[in-house]
């Protein structure tokens, strides 16, 4: 018989986490379908559950002078509805496309990255935003850069005695613009075939000062396009999409599956990157 813990404080939760082999649950929208799926294949085993949803200190979206802070219980709906700067628009676009409204109301951004699915919509956005993940254990708190948090297919840097307590997103200059594009077999309730999160900061003349491009669902973990980012610095954002070539995506390693072949995924990612840069150029034009 499995135990179900639902502590009201982080301190209590961390004691449980340190002392027992428990499965943390926030919204449960990944955990429960996975459990049902395993049971369907005859695996009836289940771990004790550590439900963190009553820990009020993990709720809420706030800001300091330097960062936006998403508590570990911040849901996709909260992100979608929040008043946020244009640099977080990609994350908000993802929030409106994750599952359907019921999933958005329960599912958390932190739960999404802890699942570390290659098709998770949160990760490319947080990678482009240079987010940091705050982790707590009984021995203290540490921060891990998003680029180091997802360590492999469904693997993260979160230790068995730790919980994610928050996602920290550095603030960017106010002219920063972001966009998220996702290709699936249909418009809603769909697992991505490829997705791109793009962010750019341009000067008054429309030249790129900073650009970040992250591709998801095309490798075991989301990937930044570092060589393309470097090549675009100083270039005009208008027409930047036309400068993207296959060589910039050469380090991606997509798989063949029922949703699409590896070649199709790469082709889709190339088109999405170009479209994302064109979209950012449009935003920069409108803002000028
Ligand atoms: C019908 C449906 C549609 C979906 N559509 C999408 C989609 O379009 N895009 C997408 O990306 N995802 C989708 N998902 C997946 C899921 O809804 C999201 O990944 C969601 O954000 C998960 O958050 P959660 O709070 O429900 O996570 P949970 O299910 O509670 O947990 C997920 C994982 O994270 C761990 N975890 C959770 N919180 C913490 C914490 N604070 N510290 C340490 N570990 C933690 C859990 O142990 C578990 O391993 C869909 C799911 C369903 C059922």
Tab-separated table of C-alpha atoms and ligand atoms in Angstrom:
chain	number	residue	atom	x	y	z
A	1	UNK	CA	0.000	0.000	0.000
A	2	UNK	CA	1.576	3.331	-1.072
A	3	UNK	CA	1.628	6.360	1.220
A	4	UNK	CA	0.360	9.780	0.156
A	5	UNK	CA	2.064	12.766	1.794
A	6	UNK	CA	0.626	16.276	1.415
A	7	UNK	CA	2.701	18.575	3.614
A	8	UNK	CA	1.838	22.262	4.044
A	9	UNK	CA	5.420	23.500	4.361
A	10	UNK	CA	8.555	23.155	2.247
A	11	UNK	CA	10.589	22.165	5.316
A	12	UNK	CA	8.253	19.220	5.978
A	13	UNK	CA	8.325	18.224	2.310
A	14	UNK	CA	12.130	18.225	2.242
A	15	UNK	CA	12.275	15.964	5.299
A	16	UNK	CA	9.928	13.495	3.565
A	17	UNK	CA	11.939	13.779	0.348
A	18	UNK	CA	15.200	13.066	2.200
A	19	UNK	CA	13.846	10.141	4.205
A	20	UNK	CA	11.779	8.213	1.639
A	21	UNK	CA	11.767	7.233	-2.035
A	22	UNK	CA	8.797	9.389	-3.069
A	23	UNK	CA	7.410	10.673	-6.360
A	24	UNK	CA	6.777	14.438	-6.177
A	25	UNK	CA	3.497	15.570	-7.717
A	26	UNK	CA	2.540	19.161	-8.520
A	27	UNK	CA	-0.390	19.198	-10.999
A	28	UNK	CA	-0.186	15.456	-11.667
A	29	UNK	CA	-0.866	15.885	-15.402
A	30	UNK	CA	2.289	13.981	-16.354
A	31	UNK	CA	2.478	11.638	-13.371
A	32	UNK	CA	-1.035	10.165	-13.516
A	33	UNK	CA	-1.262	9.458	-17.287
A	34	UNK	CA	2.197	7.817	-17.082
A	35	UNK	CA	0.987	5.637	-14.182
A	36	UNK	CA	-2.125	4.560	-16.108
A	37	UNK	CA	-0.013	3.865	-19.174
A	38	UNK	CA	2.400	1.676	-17.172
A	39	UNK	CA	-0.518	-0.167	-15.568
A	40	UNK	CA	-1.883	-0.838	-19.058
A	41	UNK	CA	1.326	-2.778	-19.734
A	42	UNK	CA	0.960	-4.747	-16.497
A	43	UNK	CA	3.256	-2.643	-14.294
A	44	UNK	CA	1.134	-2.069	-11.182
A	45	UNK	CA	4.033	-0.799	-9.043
A	46	UNK	CA	3.871	2.702	-7.663
A	47	UNK	CA	5.959	4.817	-5.371
A	48	UNK	CA	4.841	6.753	-2.332
A	49	UNK	CA	3.567	10.162	-3.401
A	50	UNK	CA	4.760	13.569	-2.209
A	51	UNK	CA	2.021	15.992	-3.237
A	52	UNK	CA	3.498	19.519	-3.036
A	53	UNK	CA	0.305	21.334	-4.033
A	54	UNK	CA	-0.515	22.552	-0.479
A	55	UNK	CA	2.839	24.343	-0.012
A	56	UNK	CA	1.782	27.958	-0.379
A	57	UNK	CA	5.374	29.258	-0.415
A	58	UNK	CA	5.814	27.560	-3.818
A	59	UNK	CA	2.963	29.545	-5.374
A	60	UNK	CA	3.033	32.805	-7.245
A	61	UNK	CA	4.769	34.742	-9.952
A	62	UNK	CA	6.801	37.695	-8.697
A	63	UNK	CA	9.649	39.977	-9.736
A	64	UNK	CA	12.741	41.605	-8.290
A	65	UNK	CA	14.930	44.289	-9.910
A	66	UNK	CA	16.810	41.607	-11.831
A	67	UNK	CA	14.548	38.547	-12.198
A	68	UNK	CA	11.086	37.139	-12.734
A	69	UNK	CA	10.384	34.337	-10.280
A	70	UNK	CA	7.946	31.547	-11.027
A	71	UNK	CA	7.230	29.481	-7.909
A	72	UNK	CA	7.215	25.743	-8.526
A	73	UNK	CA	3.402	25.666	-8.364
A	74	UNK	CA	2.858	28.359	-11.001
A	75	UNK	CA	0.543	26.862	-13.621
A	76	UNK	CA	0.464	27.437	-17.348
A	77	UNK	CA	-2.824	29.350	-16.925
A	78	UNK	CA	-1.200	31.746	-14.475
A	79	UNK	CA	1.634	32.393	-16.933
A	80	UNK	CA	-0.813	32.892	-19.803
A	81	UNK	CA	-2.896	35.422	-17.853
A	82	UNK	CA	-0.049	37.367	-16.217
A	83	UNK	CA	0.959	40.832	-17.346
A	84	UNK	CA	4.503	40.201	-18.557
A	85	UNK	CA	7.024	41.960	-20.842
A	86	UNK	CA	7.506	41.022	-24.493
A	87	UNK	CA	10.636	39.028	-23.609
A	88	UNK	CA	8.312	36.458	-21.968
A	89	UNK	CA	5.855	36.348	-24.854
A	90	UNK	CA	7.235	33.026	-26.126
A	91	UNK	CA	6.648	31.415	-22.728
A	92	UNK	CA	3.131	32.854	-22.693
A	93	UNK	CA	2.448	31.538	-26.200
A	94	UNK	CA	3.592	28.098	-25.037
A	95	UNK	CA	1.349	28.412	-21.974
A	96	UNK	CA	-1.705	28.904	-24.185
A	97	UNK	CA	-0.847	25.849	-26.302
A	98	UNK	CA	0.030	23.273	-23.639
A	99	UNK	CA	-2.714	20.626	-23.764
A	100	UNK	CA	-6.131	22.202	-23.248
A	101	UNK	CA	-7.474	24.571	-20.621
A	102	UNK	CA	-7.883	21.827	-17.980
A	103	UNK	CA	-4.225	20.851	-18.386
A	104	UNK	CA	-3.141	24.503	-18.315
A	105	UNK	CA	-5.093	25.023	-15.073
A	106	UNK	CA	-3.401	22.098	-13.285
A	107	UNK	CA	-0.044	21.641	-15.023
A	108	UNK	CA	2.926	23.594	-13.728
A	109	UNK	CA	5.890	24.990	-15.654
A	110	UNK	CA	8.247	23.367	-13.131
A	111	UNK	CA	6.530	19.977	-13.558
A	112	UNK	CA	6.960	20.328	-17.309
A	113	UNK	CA	10.732	20.723	-17.119
A	114	UNK	CA	11.076	18.058	-14.396
A	115	UNK	CA	9.409	15.567	-16.757
A	116	UNK	CA	12.169	16.519	-19.229
A	117	UNK	CA	10.285	15.173	-22.219
A	118	UNK	CA	12.061	16.133	-25.474
A	119	UNK	CA	8.657	17.468	-26.595
A	120	UNK	CA	8.040	19.567	-23.465
A	121	UNK	CA	7.040	23.078	-24.496
A	122	UNK	CA	8.553	24.834	-21.489
A	123	UNK	CA	12.182	23.879	-21.927
A	124	UNK	CA	13.103	25.666	-25.205
A	125	UNK	CA	11.570	28.881	-23.889
A	126	UNK	CA	13.424	28.713	-20.588
A	127	UNK	CA	16.625	27.830	-22.451
A	128	UNK	CA	16.275	30.910	-24.666
A	129	UNK	CA	15.569	33.028	-21.589
A	130	UNK	CA	18.750	31.780	-19.839
A	131	UNK	CA	16.576	30.773	-16.891
A	132	UNK	CA	17.932	29.280	-13.703
A	133	UNK	CA	16.271	26.538	-11.721
A	134	UNK	CA	16.196	26.859	-7.937
A	135	UNK	CA	16.487	23.557	-6.084
A	136	UNK	CA	16.123	22.973	-2.366
A	137	UNK	CA	17.070	20.089	-0.087
A	138	UNK	CA	17.497	19.760	3.666
A	139	UNK	CA	21.127	20.798	3.224
A	140	UNK	CA	20.419	24.050	1.384
A	141	UNK	CA	19.410	25.748	-1.840
A	142	UNK	CA	21.252	25.870	-5.143
A	143	UNK	CA	20.646	27.240	-8.626
A	144	UNK	CA	21.266	25.336	-11.843
A	145	UNK	CA	21.307	26.994	-15.277
A	146	UNK	CA	18.515	25.713	-17.514
A	147	UNK	CA	21.145	24.522	-20.029
A	148	UNK	CA	22.470	22.157	-17.328
A	149	UNK	CA	19.130	21.209	-15.765
A	150	UNK	CA	17.878	18.733	-18.376
A	151	UNK	CA	20.727	16.260	-18.573
A	152	UNK	CA	19.261	13.708	-20.991
A	153	UNK	CA	16.093	11.978	-22.165
A	154	UNK	CA	13.674	12.462	-19.219
A	155	UNK	CA	16.608	13.137	-16.896
A	156	UNK	CA	17.345	16.228	-14.849
A	157	UNK	CA	19.898	17.551	-12.394
A	158	UNK	CA	17.285	17.397	-9.601
A	159	UNK	CA	18.654	14.986	-6.980
A	160	UNK	CA	16.391	12.445	-5.224
A	161	UNK	CA	16.548	14.546	-2.028
A	162	UNK	CA	15.688	17.820	-3.819
A	163	UNK	CA	12.612	19.672	-5.003
A	164	UNK	CA	12.461	22.430	-7.582
A	165	UNK	CA	11.258	25.487	-5.691
A	166	UNK	CA	11.301	28.154	-8.411
A	167	UNK	CA	12.295	29.156	-11.931
A	168	UNK	CA	14.260	32.398	-12.150
A	169	UNK	CA	14.263	34.358	-15.379
A	170	UNK	CA	16.718	37.254	-15.783
A	171	UNK	CA	15.119	40.514	-16.880
A	172	UNK	CA	16.067	41.798	-20.332
A	173	UNK	CA	16.090	45.266	-21.933
A	174	UNK	CA	12.551	46.441	-22.625
A	175	UNK	CA	12.994	46.197	-26.405
A	176	UNK	CA	13.513	42.411	-26.122
A	177	UNK	CA	10.925	40.465	-28.142
A	178	UNK	CA	10.218	36.747	-28.066
A	179	UNK	CA	8.187	34.224	-30.007
A	180	UNK	CA	7.348	30.511	-29.731
A	181	UNK	CA	6.355	28.399	-32.724
A	182	UNK	CA	5.246	24.792	-32.426
A	183	UNK	CA	4.417	22.331	-35.158
A	184	UNK	CA	2.133	19.425	-34.342
A	185	UNK	CA	-0.080	17.115	-36.342
A	186	UNK	CA	-3.020	19.356	-35.417
A	187	UNK	CA	-3.476	22.740	-33.761
A	188	UNK	CA	-4.342	21.815	-30.144
A	189	UNK	CA	-3.814	18.960	-27.659
A	190	UNK	CA	-0.836	17.756	-29.570
A	191	UNK	CA	2.714	16.610	-28.938
A	192	UNK	CA	5.169	18.781	-30.841
A	193	UNK	CA	6.939	17.489	-33.947
A	194	UNK	CA	9.306	20.446	-33.720
A	195	UNK	CA	9.264	23.742	-31.861
A	196	UNK	CA	11.333	26.887	-31.710
A	197	UNK	CA	11.681	29.586	-29.105
A	198	UNK	CA	13.341	32.778	-30.343
A	199	UNK	CA	14.257	35.974	-28.574
A	200	UNK	CA	15.987	39.092	-29.884
A	201	UNK	CA	17.140	42.445	-28.599
A	202	UNK	CA	17.693	45.005	-31.372
A	203	UNK	CA	19.053	48.553	-31.417
A	204	UNK	CA	17.065	51.531	-32.717
A	205	UNK	CA	18.179	50.771	-36.275
A	206	UNK	CA	16.884	47.194	-36.108
A	207	UNK	CA	20.310	45.569	-35.755
A	208	UNK	CA	20.579	42.513	-33.559
A	209	UNK	CA	22.359	43.090	-30.250
A	210	UNK	CA	21.392	39.756	-28.691
A	211	UNK	CA	19.566	36.773	-30.139
A	212	UNK	CA	18.723	33.378	-28.637
A	213	UNK	CA	17.274	30.470	-30.599
A	214	UNK	CA	16.285	27.163	-29.002
A	215	UNK	CA	14.859	24.140	-30.792
A	216	UNK	CA	12.810	21.456	-29.027
A	217	UNK	CA	11.617	17.962	-30.031
A	218	UNK	CA	14.576	17.548	-32.388
A	219	UNK	CA	17.084	16.016	-29.938
A	220	UNK	CA	16.931	14.225	-26.601
A	221	UNK	CA	17.212	17.633	-24.950
A	222	UNK	CA	16.356	21.092	-26.331
A	223	UNK	CA	19.261	22.766	-28.098
A	224	UNK	CA	20.371	26.357	-28.643
A	225	UNK	CA	21.618	27.259	-32.133
A	226	UNK	CA	24.873	28.839	-30.952
A	227	UNK	CA	26.595	29.238	-34.346
A	228	UNK	CA	23.531	30.925	-35.829
A	229	UNK	CA	23.154	33.191	-32.808
A	230	UNK	CA	26.789	34.329	-33.218
A	231	UNK	CA	26.421	34.812	-36.970
A	232	UNK	CA	23.380	37.060	-36.521
A	233	UNK	CA	24.883	39.536	-34.031
A	234	UNK	CA	25.107	42.954	-35.696
A	235	UNK	CA	22.914	41.890	-38.615
A	236	UNK	CA	19.568	43.567	-39.359
A	237	UNK	CA	16.672	41.582	-37.889
A	238	UNK	CA	14.763	42.236	-41.107
A	239	UNK	CA	15.810	39.454	-43.447
A	240	UNK	CA	17.611	37.462	-40.728
A	241	UNK	CA	15.381	34.471	-41.464
A	242	UNK	CA	16.884	34.192	-44.945
A	243	UNK	CA	20.354	33.717	-43.443
A	244	UNK	CA	19.422	30.464	-41.709
A	245	UNK	CA	20.871	27.358	-43.340
A	246	UNK	CA	20.843	23.621	-42.656
A	247	UNK	CA	24.394	23.877	-41.291
A	248	UNK	CA	23.095	25.862	-38.311
A	249	UNK	CA	20.951	22.885	-37.264
A	250	UNK	CA	23.576	20.205	-37.963
A	251	UNK	CA	24.065	19.369	-34.265
A	252	UNK	CA	20.401	18.397	-33.796
A	253	UNK	CA	19.624	14.675	-33.686
A	254	UNK	CA	15.900	14.136	-34.265
A	255	UNK	CA	14.312	10.685	-34.201
A	256	UNK	CA	11.927	8.917	-36.574
A	257	UNK	CA	8.599	8.174	-34.907
A	258	UNK	CA	4.873	8.034	-35.662
A	259	UNK	CA	4.667	11.822	-35.648
A	260	UNK	CA	7.353	12.409	-38.256
A	261	UNK	CA	10.636	11.232	-39.709
A	262	UNK	CA	13.960	12.689	-38.600
A	263	UNK	CA	14.356	14.413	-41.976
A	264	UNK	CA	10.873	15.940	-41.736
A	265	UNK	CA	11.592	17.181	-38.199
A	266	UNK	CA	14.836	18.854	-39.324
A	267	UNK	CA	13.090	20.470	-42.267
A	268	UNK	CA	10.260	21.653	-40.012
A	269	UNK	CA	12.748	23.071	-37.486
A	270	UNK	CA	14.552	24.969	-40.258
A	271	UNK	CA	11.284	26.519	-41.418
A	272	UNK	CA	10.226	27.351	-37.853
A	273	UNK	CA	13.550	29.084	-37.115
A	274	UNK	CA	13.193	31.196	-40.266
A	275	UNK	CA	9.551	31.982	-39.449
A	276	UNK	CA	10.446	32.861	-35.859
A	277	UNK	CA	13.116	35.349	-36.993
A	278	UNK	CA	10.684	36.828	-39.519
A	279	UNK	CA	8.129	37.103	-36.707
A	280	UNK	CA	10.634	38.921	-34.497
A	281	UNK	CA	11.436	41.273	-37.384
A	282	UNK	CA	7.731	42.093	-37.645
A	283	UNK	CA	7.520	42.793	-33.902
A	284	UNK	CA	10.618	45.034	-34.075
A	285	UNK	CA	9.078	46.938	-37.017
A	286	UNK	CA	5.831	47.498	-35.143
A	287	UNK	CA	7.683	48.617	-32.003
A	288	UNK	CA	9.833	51.146	-33.948
B	1	LIG	C1	-3.881	15.649	-22.329
B	1	LIG	C2	-2.507	16.201	-22.057
B	1	LIG	C3	-1.966	17.124	-22.922
B	1	LIG	C4	-0.688	17.629	-22.707
B	1	LIG	N1	-0.181	18.531	-23.588
B	1	LIG	C5	1.072	19.010	-23.411
B	1	LIG	C6	1.629	19.939	-24.354
B	1	LIG	O1	0.986	20.362	-25.332
B	1	LIG	N2	2.909	20.358	-24.147
B	1	LIG	C7	3.651	19.938	-23.087
B	1	LIG	O2	4.798	20.361	-22.954
B	1	LIG	N3	3.138	19.079	-22.166
B	1	LIG	C8	1.882	18.597	-22.309
B	1	LIG	N4	1.358	17.715	-21.391
B	1	LIG	C9	2.195	17.286	-20.269
B	1	LIG	C10	1.937	18.032	-18.917
B	1	LIG	O3	0.645	18.528	-18.825
B	1	LIG	C11	2.926	19.174	-18.694
B	1	LIG	O4	4.245	18.695	-18.805
B	1	LIG	C12	2.749	19.846	-17.311
B	1	LIG	O5	3.382	21.094	-17.330
B	1	LIG	C13	3.282	19.004	-16.167
B	1	LIG	O6	3.120	19.710	-14.959
B	1	LIG	P1	2.496	19.013	-13.666
B	1	LIG	O7	2.510	20.035	-12.589
B	1	LIG	O8	1.166	18.411	-13.953
B	1	LIG	O9	3.573	17.874	-13.419
B	1	LIG	P2	3.414	16.535	-12.563
B	1	LIG	O10	2.677	15.507	-13.348
B	1	LIG	O11	2.901	16.838	-11.198
B	1	LIG	O12	4.952	16.135	-12.426
B	1	LIG	C14	5.721	15.898	-13.584
B	1	LIG	C15	7.124	15.416	-13.179
B	1	LIG	O13	7.814	16.439	-12.501
B	1	LIG	C16	8.156	16.046	-11.172
B	1	LIG	N5	7.938	17.249	-10.364
B	1	LIG	C17	6.863	18.073	-10.401
B	1	LIG	N6	7.080	19.149	-9.640
B	1	LIG	C18	8.307	19.006	-9.089
B	1	LIG	C19	9.104	19.784	-8.195
B	1	LIG	N7	8.678	20.968	-7.747
B	1	LIG	N8	10.331	19.342	-7.872
B	1	LIG	C20	10.799	18.149	-8.352
B	1	LIG	N9	10.092	17.363	-9.191
B	1	LIG	C21	8.866	17.790	-9.554
B	1	LIG	C22	7.246	14.863	-10.847
B	1	LIG	O14	7.822	13.976	-9.917
B	1	LIG	C23	7.117	14.231	-12.225
B	1	LIG	O15	8.254	13.450	-12.507
B	1	LIG	C24	0.066	17.198	-21.571
B	1	LIG	C25	-0.487	16.268	-20.675
B	1	LIG	C26	-1.763	15.764	-20.914
B	1	LIG	C27	-2.330	14.771	-19.941
